[in-house]
mmCIF file of C-alpha atoms and ligand atoms in Angstrom:
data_model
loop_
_atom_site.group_PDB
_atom_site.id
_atom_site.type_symbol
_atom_site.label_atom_id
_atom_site.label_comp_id
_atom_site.label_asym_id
_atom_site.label_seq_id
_atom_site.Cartn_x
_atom_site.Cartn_y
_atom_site.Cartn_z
ATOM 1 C CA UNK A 33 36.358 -63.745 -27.020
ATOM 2 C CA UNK A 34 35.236 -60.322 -26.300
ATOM 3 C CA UNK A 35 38.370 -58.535 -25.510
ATOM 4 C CA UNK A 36 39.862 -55.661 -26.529
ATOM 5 C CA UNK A 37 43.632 -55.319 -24.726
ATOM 6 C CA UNK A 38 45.516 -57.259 -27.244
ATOM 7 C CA UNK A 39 44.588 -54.480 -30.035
ATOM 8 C CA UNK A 40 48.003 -52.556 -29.879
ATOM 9 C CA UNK A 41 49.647 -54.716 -32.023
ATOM 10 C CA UNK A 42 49.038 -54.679 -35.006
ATOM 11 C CA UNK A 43 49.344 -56.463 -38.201
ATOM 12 C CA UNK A 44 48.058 -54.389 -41.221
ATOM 13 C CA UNK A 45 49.534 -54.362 -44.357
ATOM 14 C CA UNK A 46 51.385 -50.896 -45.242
ATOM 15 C CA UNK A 47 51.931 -49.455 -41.986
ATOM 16 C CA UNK A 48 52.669 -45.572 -41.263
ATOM 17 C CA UNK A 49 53.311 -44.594 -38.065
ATOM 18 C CA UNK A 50 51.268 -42.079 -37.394
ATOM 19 C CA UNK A 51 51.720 -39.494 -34.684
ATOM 20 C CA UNK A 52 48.221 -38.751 -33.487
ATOM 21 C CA UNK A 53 46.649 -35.773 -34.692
ATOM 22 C CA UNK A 54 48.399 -35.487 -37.817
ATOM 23 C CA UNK A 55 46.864 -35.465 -41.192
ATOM 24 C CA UNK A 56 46.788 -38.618 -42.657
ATOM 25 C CA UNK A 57 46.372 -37.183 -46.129
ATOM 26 C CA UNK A 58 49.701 -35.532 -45.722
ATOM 27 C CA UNK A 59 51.779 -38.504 -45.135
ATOM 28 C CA UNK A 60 51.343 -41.075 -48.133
ATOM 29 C CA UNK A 61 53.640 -43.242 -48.892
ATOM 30 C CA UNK A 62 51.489 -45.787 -49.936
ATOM 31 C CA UNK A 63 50.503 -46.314 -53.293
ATOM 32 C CA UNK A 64 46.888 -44.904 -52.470
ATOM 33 C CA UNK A 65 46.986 -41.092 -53.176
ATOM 34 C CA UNK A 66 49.771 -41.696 -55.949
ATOM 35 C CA UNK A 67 46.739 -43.259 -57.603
ATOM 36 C CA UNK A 68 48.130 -46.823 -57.924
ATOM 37 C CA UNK A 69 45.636 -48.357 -56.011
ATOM 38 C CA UNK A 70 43.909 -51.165 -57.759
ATOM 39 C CA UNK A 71 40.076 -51.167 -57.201
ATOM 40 C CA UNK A 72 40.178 -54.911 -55.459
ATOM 41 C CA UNK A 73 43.586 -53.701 -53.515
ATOM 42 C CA UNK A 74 42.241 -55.265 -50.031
ATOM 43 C CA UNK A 75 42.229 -52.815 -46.911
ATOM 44 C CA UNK A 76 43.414 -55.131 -44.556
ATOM 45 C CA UNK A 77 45.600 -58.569 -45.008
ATOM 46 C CA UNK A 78 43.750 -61.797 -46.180
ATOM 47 C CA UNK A 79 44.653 -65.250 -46.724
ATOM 48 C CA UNK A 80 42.825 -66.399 -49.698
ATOM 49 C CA UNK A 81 42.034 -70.062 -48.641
ATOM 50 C CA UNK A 82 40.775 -70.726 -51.948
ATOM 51 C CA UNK A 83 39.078 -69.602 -55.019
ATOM 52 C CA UNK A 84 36.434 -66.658 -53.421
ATOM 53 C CA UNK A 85 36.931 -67.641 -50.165
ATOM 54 C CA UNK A 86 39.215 -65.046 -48.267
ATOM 55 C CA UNK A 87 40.006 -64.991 -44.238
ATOM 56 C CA UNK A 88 41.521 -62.367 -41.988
ATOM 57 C CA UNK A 89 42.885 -64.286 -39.251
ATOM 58 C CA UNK A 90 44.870 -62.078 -36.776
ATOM 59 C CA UNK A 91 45.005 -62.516 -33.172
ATOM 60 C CA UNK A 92 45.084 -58.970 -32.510
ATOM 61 C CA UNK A 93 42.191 -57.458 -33.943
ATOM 62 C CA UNK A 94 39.443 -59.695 -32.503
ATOM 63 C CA UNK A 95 37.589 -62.946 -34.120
ATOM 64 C CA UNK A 96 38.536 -64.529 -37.292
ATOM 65 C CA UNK A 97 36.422 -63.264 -40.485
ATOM 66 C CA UNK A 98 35.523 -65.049 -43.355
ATOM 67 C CA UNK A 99 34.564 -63.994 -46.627
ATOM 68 C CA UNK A 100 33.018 -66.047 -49.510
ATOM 69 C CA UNK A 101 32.292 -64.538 -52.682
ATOM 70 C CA UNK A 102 30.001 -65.898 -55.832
ATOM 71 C CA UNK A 103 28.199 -64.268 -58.914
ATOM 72 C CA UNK A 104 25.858 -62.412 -57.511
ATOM 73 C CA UNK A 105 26.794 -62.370 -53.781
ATOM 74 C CA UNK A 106 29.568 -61.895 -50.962
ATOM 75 C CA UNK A 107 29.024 -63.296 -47.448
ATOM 76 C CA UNK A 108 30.689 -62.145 -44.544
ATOM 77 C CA UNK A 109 30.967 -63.732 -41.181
ATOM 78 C CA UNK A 110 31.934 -62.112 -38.526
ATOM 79 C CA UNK A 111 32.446 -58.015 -37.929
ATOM 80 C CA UNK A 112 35.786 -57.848 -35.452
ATOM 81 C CA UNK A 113 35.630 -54.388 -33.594
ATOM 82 C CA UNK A 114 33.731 -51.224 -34.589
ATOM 83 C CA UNK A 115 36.779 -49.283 -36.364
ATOM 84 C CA UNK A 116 37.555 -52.202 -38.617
ATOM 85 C CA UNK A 117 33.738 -52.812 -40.129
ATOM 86 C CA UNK A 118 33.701 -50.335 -42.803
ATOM 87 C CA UNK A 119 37.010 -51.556 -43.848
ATOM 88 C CA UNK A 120 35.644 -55.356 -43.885
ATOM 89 C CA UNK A 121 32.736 -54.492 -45.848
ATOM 90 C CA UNK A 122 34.645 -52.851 -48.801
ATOM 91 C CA UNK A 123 36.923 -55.466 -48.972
ATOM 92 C CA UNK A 124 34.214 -58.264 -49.107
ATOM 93 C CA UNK A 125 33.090 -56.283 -51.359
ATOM 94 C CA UNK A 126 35.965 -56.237 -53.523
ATOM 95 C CA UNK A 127 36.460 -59.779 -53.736
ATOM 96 C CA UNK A 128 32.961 -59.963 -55.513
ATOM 97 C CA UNK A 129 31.259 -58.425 -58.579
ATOM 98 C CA UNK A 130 30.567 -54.890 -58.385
ATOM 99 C CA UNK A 131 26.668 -55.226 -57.685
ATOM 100 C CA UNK A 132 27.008 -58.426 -55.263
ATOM 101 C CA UNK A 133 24.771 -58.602 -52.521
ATOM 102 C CA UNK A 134 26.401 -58.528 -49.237
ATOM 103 C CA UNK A 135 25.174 -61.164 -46.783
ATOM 104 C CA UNK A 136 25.937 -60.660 -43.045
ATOM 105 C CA UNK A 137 26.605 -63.624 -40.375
ATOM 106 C CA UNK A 138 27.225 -63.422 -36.652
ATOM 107 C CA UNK A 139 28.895 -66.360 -35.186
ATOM 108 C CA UNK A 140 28.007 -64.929 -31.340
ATOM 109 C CA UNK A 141 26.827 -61.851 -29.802
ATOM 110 C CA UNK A 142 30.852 -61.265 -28.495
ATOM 111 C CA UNK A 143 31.894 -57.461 -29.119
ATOM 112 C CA UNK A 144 35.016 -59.022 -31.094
ATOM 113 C CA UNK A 145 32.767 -60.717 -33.621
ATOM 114 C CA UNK A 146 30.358 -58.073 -33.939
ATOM 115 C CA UNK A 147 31.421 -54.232 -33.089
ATOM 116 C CA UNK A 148 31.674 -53.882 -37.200
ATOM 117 C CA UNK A 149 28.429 -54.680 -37.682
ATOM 118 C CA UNK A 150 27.118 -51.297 -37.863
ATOM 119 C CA UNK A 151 29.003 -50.451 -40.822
ATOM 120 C CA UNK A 152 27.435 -53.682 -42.487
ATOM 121 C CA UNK A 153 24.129 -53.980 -41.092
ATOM 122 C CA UNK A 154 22.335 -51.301 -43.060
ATOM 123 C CA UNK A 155 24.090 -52.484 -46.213
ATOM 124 C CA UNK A 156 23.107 -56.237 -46.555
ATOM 125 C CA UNK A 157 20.768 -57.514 -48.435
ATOM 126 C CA UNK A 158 20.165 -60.201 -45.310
ATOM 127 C CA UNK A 159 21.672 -60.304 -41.779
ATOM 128 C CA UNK A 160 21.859 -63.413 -39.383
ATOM 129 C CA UNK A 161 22.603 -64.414 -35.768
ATOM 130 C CA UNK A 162 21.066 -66.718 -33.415
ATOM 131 C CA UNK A 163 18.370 -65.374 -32.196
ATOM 132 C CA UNK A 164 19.336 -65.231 -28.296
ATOM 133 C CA UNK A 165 22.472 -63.087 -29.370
ATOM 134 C CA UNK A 166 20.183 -60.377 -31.391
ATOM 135 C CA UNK A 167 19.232 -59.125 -27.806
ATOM 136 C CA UNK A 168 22.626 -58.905 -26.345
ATOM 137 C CA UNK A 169 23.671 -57.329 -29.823
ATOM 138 C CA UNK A 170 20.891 -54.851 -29.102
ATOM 139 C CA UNK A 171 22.726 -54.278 -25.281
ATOM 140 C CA UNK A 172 25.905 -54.059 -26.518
ATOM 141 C CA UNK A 173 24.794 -50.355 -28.757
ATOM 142 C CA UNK A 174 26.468 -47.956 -26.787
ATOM 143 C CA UNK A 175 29.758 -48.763 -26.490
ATOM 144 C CA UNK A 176 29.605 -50.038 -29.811
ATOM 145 C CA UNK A 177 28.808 -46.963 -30.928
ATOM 146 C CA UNK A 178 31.496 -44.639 -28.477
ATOM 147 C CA UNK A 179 34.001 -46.748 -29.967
ATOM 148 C CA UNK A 180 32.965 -46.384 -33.288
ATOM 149 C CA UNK A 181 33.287 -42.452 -32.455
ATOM 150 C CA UNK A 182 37.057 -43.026 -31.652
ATOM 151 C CA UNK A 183 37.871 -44.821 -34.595
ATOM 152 C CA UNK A 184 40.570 -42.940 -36.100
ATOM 153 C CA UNK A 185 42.535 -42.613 -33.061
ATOM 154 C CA UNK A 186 42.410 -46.280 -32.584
ATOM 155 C CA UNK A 187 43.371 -47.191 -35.973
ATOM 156 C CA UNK A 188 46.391 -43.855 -36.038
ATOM 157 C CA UNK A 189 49.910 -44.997 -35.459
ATOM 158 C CA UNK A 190 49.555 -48.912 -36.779
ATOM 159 C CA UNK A 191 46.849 -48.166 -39.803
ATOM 160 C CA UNK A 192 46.961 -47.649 -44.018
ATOM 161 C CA UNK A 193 46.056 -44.841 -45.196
ATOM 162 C CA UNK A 194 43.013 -46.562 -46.363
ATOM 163 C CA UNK A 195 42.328 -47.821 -43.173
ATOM 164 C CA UNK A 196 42.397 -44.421 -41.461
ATOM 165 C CA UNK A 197 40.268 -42.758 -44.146
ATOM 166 C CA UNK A 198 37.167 -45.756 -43.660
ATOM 167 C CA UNK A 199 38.015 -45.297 -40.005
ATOM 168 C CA UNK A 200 37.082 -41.700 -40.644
ATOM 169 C CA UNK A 201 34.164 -42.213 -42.875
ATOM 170 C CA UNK A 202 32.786 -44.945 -39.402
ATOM 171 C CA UNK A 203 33.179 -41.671 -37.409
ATOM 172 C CA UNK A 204 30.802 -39.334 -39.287
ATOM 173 C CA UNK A 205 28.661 -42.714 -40.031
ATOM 174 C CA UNK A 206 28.488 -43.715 -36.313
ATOM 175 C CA UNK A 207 26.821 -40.350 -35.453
ATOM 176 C CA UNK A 208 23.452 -41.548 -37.006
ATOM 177 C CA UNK A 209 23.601 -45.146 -36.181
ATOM 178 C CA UNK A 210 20.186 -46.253 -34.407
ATOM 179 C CA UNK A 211 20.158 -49.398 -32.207
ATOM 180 C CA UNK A 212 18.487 -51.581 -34.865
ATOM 181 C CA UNK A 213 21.734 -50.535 -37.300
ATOM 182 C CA UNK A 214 23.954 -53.066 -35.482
ATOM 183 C CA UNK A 215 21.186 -55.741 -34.919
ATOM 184 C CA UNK A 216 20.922 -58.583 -37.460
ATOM 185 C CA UNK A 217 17.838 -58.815 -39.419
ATOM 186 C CA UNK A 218 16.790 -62.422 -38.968
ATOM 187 C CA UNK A 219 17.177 -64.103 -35.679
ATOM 188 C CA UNK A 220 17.846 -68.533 -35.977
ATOM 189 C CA UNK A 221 16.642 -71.444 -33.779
ATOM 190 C CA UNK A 222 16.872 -74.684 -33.541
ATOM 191 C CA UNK A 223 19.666 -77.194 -34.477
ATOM 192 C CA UNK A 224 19.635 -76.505 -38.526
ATOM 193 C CA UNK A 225 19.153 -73.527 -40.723
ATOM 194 C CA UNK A 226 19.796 -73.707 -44.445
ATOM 195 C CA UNK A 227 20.039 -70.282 -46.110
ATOM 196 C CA UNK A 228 20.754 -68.841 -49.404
ATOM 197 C CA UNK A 229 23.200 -65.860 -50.231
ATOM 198 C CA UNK A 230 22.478 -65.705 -54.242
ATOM 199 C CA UNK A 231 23.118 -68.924 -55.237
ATOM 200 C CA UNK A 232 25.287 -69.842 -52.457
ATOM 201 C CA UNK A 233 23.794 -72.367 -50.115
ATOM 202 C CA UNK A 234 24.837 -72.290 -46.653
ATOM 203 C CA UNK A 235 24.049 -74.019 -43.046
ATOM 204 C CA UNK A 236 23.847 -72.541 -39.810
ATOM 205 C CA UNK A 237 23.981 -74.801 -37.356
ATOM 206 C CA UNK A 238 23.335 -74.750 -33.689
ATOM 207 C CA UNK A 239 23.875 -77.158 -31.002
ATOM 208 C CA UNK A 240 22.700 -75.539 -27.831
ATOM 209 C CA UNK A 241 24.821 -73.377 -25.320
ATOM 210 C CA UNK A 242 28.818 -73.956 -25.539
ATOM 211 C CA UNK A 243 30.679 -70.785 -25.323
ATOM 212 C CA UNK A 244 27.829 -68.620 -25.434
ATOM 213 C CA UNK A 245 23.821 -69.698 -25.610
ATOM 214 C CA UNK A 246 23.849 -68.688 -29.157
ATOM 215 C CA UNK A 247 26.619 -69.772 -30.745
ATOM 216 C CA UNK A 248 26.235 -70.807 -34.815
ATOM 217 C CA UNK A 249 28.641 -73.048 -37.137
ATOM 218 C CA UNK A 250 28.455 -71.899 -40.629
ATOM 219 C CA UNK A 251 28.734 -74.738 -43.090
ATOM 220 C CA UNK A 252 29.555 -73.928 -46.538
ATOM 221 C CA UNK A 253 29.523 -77.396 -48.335
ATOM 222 C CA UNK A 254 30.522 -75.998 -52.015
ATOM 223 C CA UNK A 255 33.371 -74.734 -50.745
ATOM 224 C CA UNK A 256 33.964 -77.573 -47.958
ATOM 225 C CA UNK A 257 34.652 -74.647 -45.298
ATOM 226 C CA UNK A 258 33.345 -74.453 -41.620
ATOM 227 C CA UNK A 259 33.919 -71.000 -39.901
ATOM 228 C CA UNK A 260 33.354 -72.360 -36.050
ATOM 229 C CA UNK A 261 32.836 -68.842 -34.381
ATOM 230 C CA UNK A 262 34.551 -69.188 -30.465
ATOM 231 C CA UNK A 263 33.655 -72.936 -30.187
ATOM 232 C CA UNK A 264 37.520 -73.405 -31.285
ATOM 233 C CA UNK A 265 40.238 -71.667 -30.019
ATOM 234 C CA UNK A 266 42.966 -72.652 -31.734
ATOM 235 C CA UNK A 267 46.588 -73.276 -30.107
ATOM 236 C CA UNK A 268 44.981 -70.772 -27.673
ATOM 237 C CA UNK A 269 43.387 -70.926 -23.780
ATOM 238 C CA UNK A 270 39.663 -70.861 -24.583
ATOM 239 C CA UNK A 271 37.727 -67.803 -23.350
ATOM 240 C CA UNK A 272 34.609 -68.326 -20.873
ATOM 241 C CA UNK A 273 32.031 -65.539 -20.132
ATOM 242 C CA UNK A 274 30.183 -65.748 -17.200
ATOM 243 C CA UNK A 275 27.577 -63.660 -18.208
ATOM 244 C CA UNK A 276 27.218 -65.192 -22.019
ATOM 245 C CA UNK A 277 25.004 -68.496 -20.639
ATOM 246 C CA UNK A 278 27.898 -70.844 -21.420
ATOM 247 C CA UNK A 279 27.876 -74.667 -20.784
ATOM 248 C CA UNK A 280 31.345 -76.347 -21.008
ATOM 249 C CA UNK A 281 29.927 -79.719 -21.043
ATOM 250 C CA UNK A 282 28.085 -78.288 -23.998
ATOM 251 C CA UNK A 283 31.035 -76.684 -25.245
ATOM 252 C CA UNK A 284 32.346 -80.131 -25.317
ATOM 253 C CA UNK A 285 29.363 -81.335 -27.436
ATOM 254 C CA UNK A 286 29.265 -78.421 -29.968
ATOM 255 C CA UNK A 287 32.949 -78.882 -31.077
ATOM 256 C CA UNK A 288 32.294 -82.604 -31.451
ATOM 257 C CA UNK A 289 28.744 -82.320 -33.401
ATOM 258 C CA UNK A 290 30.982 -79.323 -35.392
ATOM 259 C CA UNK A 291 33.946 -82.327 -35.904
ATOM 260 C CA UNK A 292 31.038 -84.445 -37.314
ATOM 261 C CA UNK A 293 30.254 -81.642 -40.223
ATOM 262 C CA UNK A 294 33.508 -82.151 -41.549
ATOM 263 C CA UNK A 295 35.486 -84.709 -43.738
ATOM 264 C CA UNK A 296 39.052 -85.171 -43.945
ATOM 265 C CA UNK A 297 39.446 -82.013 -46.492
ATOM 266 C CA UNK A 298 37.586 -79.620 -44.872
ATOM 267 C CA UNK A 299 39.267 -76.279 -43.969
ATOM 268 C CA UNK A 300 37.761 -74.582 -40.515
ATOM 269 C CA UNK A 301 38.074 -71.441 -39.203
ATOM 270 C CA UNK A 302 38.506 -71.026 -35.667
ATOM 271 C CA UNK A 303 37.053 -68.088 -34.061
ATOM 272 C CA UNK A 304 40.686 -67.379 -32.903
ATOM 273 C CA UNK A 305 43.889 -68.571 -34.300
ATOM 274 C CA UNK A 306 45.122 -69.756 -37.193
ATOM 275 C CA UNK A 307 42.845 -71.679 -39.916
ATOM 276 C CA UNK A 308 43.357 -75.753 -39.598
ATOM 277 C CA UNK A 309 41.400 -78.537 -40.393
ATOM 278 C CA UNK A 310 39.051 -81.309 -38.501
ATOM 279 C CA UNK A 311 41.655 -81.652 -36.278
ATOM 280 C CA UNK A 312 41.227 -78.136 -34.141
ATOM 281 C CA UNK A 313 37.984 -79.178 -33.438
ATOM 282 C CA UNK A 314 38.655 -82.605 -31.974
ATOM 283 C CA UNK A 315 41.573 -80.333 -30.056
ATOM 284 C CA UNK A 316 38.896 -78.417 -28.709
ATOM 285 C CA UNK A 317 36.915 -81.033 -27.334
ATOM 286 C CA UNK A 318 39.940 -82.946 -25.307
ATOM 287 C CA UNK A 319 41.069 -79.064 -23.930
ATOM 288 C CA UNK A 320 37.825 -78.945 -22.402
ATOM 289 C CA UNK A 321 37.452 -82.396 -21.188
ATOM 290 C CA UNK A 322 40.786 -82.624 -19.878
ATOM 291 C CA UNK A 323 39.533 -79.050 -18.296
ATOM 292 C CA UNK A 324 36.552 -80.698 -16.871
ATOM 293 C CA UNK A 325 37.692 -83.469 -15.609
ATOM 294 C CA UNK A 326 41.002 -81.761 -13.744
ATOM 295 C CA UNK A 327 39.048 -79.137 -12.130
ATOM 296 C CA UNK A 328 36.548 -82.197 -11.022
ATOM 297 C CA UNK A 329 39.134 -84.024 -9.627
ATOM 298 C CA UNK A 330 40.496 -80.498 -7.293
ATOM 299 C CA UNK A 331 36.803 -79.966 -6.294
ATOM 300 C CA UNK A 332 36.295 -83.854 -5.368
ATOM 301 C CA UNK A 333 39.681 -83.278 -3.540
ATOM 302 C CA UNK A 334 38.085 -80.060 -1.672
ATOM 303 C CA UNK A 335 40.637 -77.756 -2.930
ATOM 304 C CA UNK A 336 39.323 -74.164 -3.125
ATOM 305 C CA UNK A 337 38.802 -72.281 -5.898
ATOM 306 C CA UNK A 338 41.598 -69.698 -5.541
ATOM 307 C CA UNK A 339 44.235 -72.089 -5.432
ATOM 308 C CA UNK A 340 42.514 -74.761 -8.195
ATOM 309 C CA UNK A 341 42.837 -71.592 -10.437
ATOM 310 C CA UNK A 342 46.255 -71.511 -9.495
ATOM 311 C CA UNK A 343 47.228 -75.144 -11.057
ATOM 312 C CA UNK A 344 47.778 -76.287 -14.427
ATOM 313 C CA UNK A 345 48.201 -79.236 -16.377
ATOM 314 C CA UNK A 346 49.885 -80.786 -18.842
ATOM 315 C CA UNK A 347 47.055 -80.018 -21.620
ATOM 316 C CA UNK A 348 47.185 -76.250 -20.823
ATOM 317 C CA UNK A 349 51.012 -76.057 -21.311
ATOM 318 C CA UNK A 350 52.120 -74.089 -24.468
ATOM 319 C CA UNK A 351 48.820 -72.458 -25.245
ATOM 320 C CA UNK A 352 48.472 -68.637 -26.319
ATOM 321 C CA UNK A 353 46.129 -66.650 -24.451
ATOM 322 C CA UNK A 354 48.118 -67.386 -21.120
ATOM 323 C CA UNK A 355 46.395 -64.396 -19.459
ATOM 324 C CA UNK A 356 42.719 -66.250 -19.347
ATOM 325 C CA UNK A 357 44.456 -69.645 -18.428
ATOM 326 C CA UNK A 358 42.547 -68.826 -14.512
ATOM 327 C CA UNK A 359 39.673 -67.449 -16.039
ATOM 328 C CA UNK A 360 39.234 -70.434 -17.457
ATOM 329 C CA UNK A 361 39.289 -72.654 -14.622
ATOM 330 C CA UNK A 362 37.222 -70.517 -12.796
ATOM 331 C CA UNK A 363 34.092 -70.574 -14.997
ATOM 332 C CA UNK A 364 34.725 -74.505 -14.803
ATOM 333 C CA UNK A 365 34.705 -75.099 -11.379
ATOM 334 C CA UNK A 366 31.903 -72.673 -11.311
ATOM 335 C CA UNK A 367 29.894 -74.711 -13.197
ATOM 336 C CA UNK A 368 30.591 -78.002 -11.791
ATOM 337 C CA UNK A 369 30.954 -77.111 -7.789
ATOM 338 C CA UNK A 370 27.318 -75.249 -8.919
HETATM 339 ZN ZN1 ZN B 478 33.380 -65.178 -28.055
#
């Protein structure tokens, strides 16, 4: 999803209310300038899904993010917006030993999966994305950057302490970022790519164009985890693109070849919504084909767009994301009236 109106709420742990302008060193009630705060005290909130592997999963501050820390590394997937990378970055780094290496993984090109990237970028030891989403990375530099510039003001009136001081810190940072600092290093192809973070062992997996033409699985087998980037959207509408080289016939595939990846105990992250299991994914796929085969039905009918975009069905009842419930149907019939 590559949105940014939901961002007013917030969700952050130890929240201030800020008025803007003030001094954020002069209001602190927080533990942080009384000197209480731990070294590994997180920035933002995390659900630790188990032993090293942490997730911030919040609806309203962009795609899920996934951390997974071992000896000698930390591996983050996924960046959120531009304010929140710095933040992301020491907390991933927190959750490892001091001198980890910090691996980087984009799930898409989307601006709500990677607008932190340029605060992690030039710090990783190794950066990844499919390799059709390094150029639209690459496109996406200048309003990654101007909202990089304005990240204490978005991150004033709903932000820690801590979080407004790294949003500061992105500010001055921002003013020397080059294109390349928000590009990943190492572009993938091709269905399968085993990498190494350390000793971690992980598997990027692609399955042609779904929700975007370069969308990766990351497959963590140690851990049994599966972060699933914006293939799933879970208890939510899912979010088309027209401009991202989507396929929802491919979407279709991609969430069941992702389905396939997992066994019965295998926790997936969504690249929206909360964290589940197998089941989100096979959720995923029957959205979409119910989606398919509805708007095929209005178009075999000769109903027009406007008022096919208009209907809805069973399957999309009860579903967050209600605003992009049309878009959705749009980009379907779309692609099937061709
Ligand atoms: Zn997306």
């Amino acid at each position: 999803m590559n949105t940014q109106h939901a961002l007013n709420r917030r969700h952050f742990i130890g929240f201030l209310g800020l008025a803007a302008g003030s001094s954020a060193l002069a209001l602190t009630p927080s533990r942080a300038l009384a000197g209480f705060r731990l070294a590994d005290d997180p920035i933002l909130a995390w659900d630790e899904l188990s032993k090293g592997v942490h997730a911030m999963v919040d609806a309203s501050t962009g795609g899920n993010v996934l951390t997974v820390a071992s000896a000698d590394s930390v591996v983050l997937i996924d960046t959120k917006f531009a304010h929140l990378g710095r933040a992301l970055l020491t907390d991933a780094q927190g959750f490892a030993p001091g001198d980890a290496k910090v691996v980087l993984i984009n799930t898409h090109h989307h601006g709500d999966h990677t607008g932190g990237n340029g605060s992690i970028v030039p710090k990783a030891e190794a950066s990844y994305a499919h390799e059709n989403a390094l150029p639209r990375i690459k496109d996406s530099f200048s309003s990654v950057k101007a909202s990089a510039r304005q990240a204490k003001k978005t991150v004033e009136g709903g932000g820690s302490v801590e979080l407004i001081r790294s949003a500061i810190r992105t500010e001055r940072a921002a003013a020397k970022w080059q294109r390349t600092s928000i590009v990943p290093e190492t572009g993938v192809s091709g269905e399968k790519t085993s990498i190494t973070a350390g000793e971690l062992a992980m598997d990027l997996y692609h399955f042609g164009a779904g929700h975007t033409d370069n969308d990766l699985f990351v497959h963590i087998p140690e851990h049994n985890v599966l972060h699933t980037g914006d293939v799933v959207f879970n208890g939510l509408h899912s979010f088309f693109d027209q401009t991202a080289g989507y396929s929802t016939k491919g979407w279709v595939n991609s969430a069941k070849r992702g389905y396939e990846l997992c066994d019965a105990d295998t926790i997936v992250i969504p690249g929206h919504g909360p964290v589940g299991d197998r089941s989100i994914l096979k959720a995923q796929s029957e959205y979409l084909e119910q989606l398919i085969e509805a708007v095929q039905a209005e178009i075999d009918k000769g109903t027009s767009k406007e008022a096919t975009a208009n209907k809805s069905w069973p399957f999309m009842e009860g579903l967050g994301f209600e605003g992009i419930r049309g878009r959705a149907i749009n980009a379907v019939y779309d692609e099937l009236a061709g």
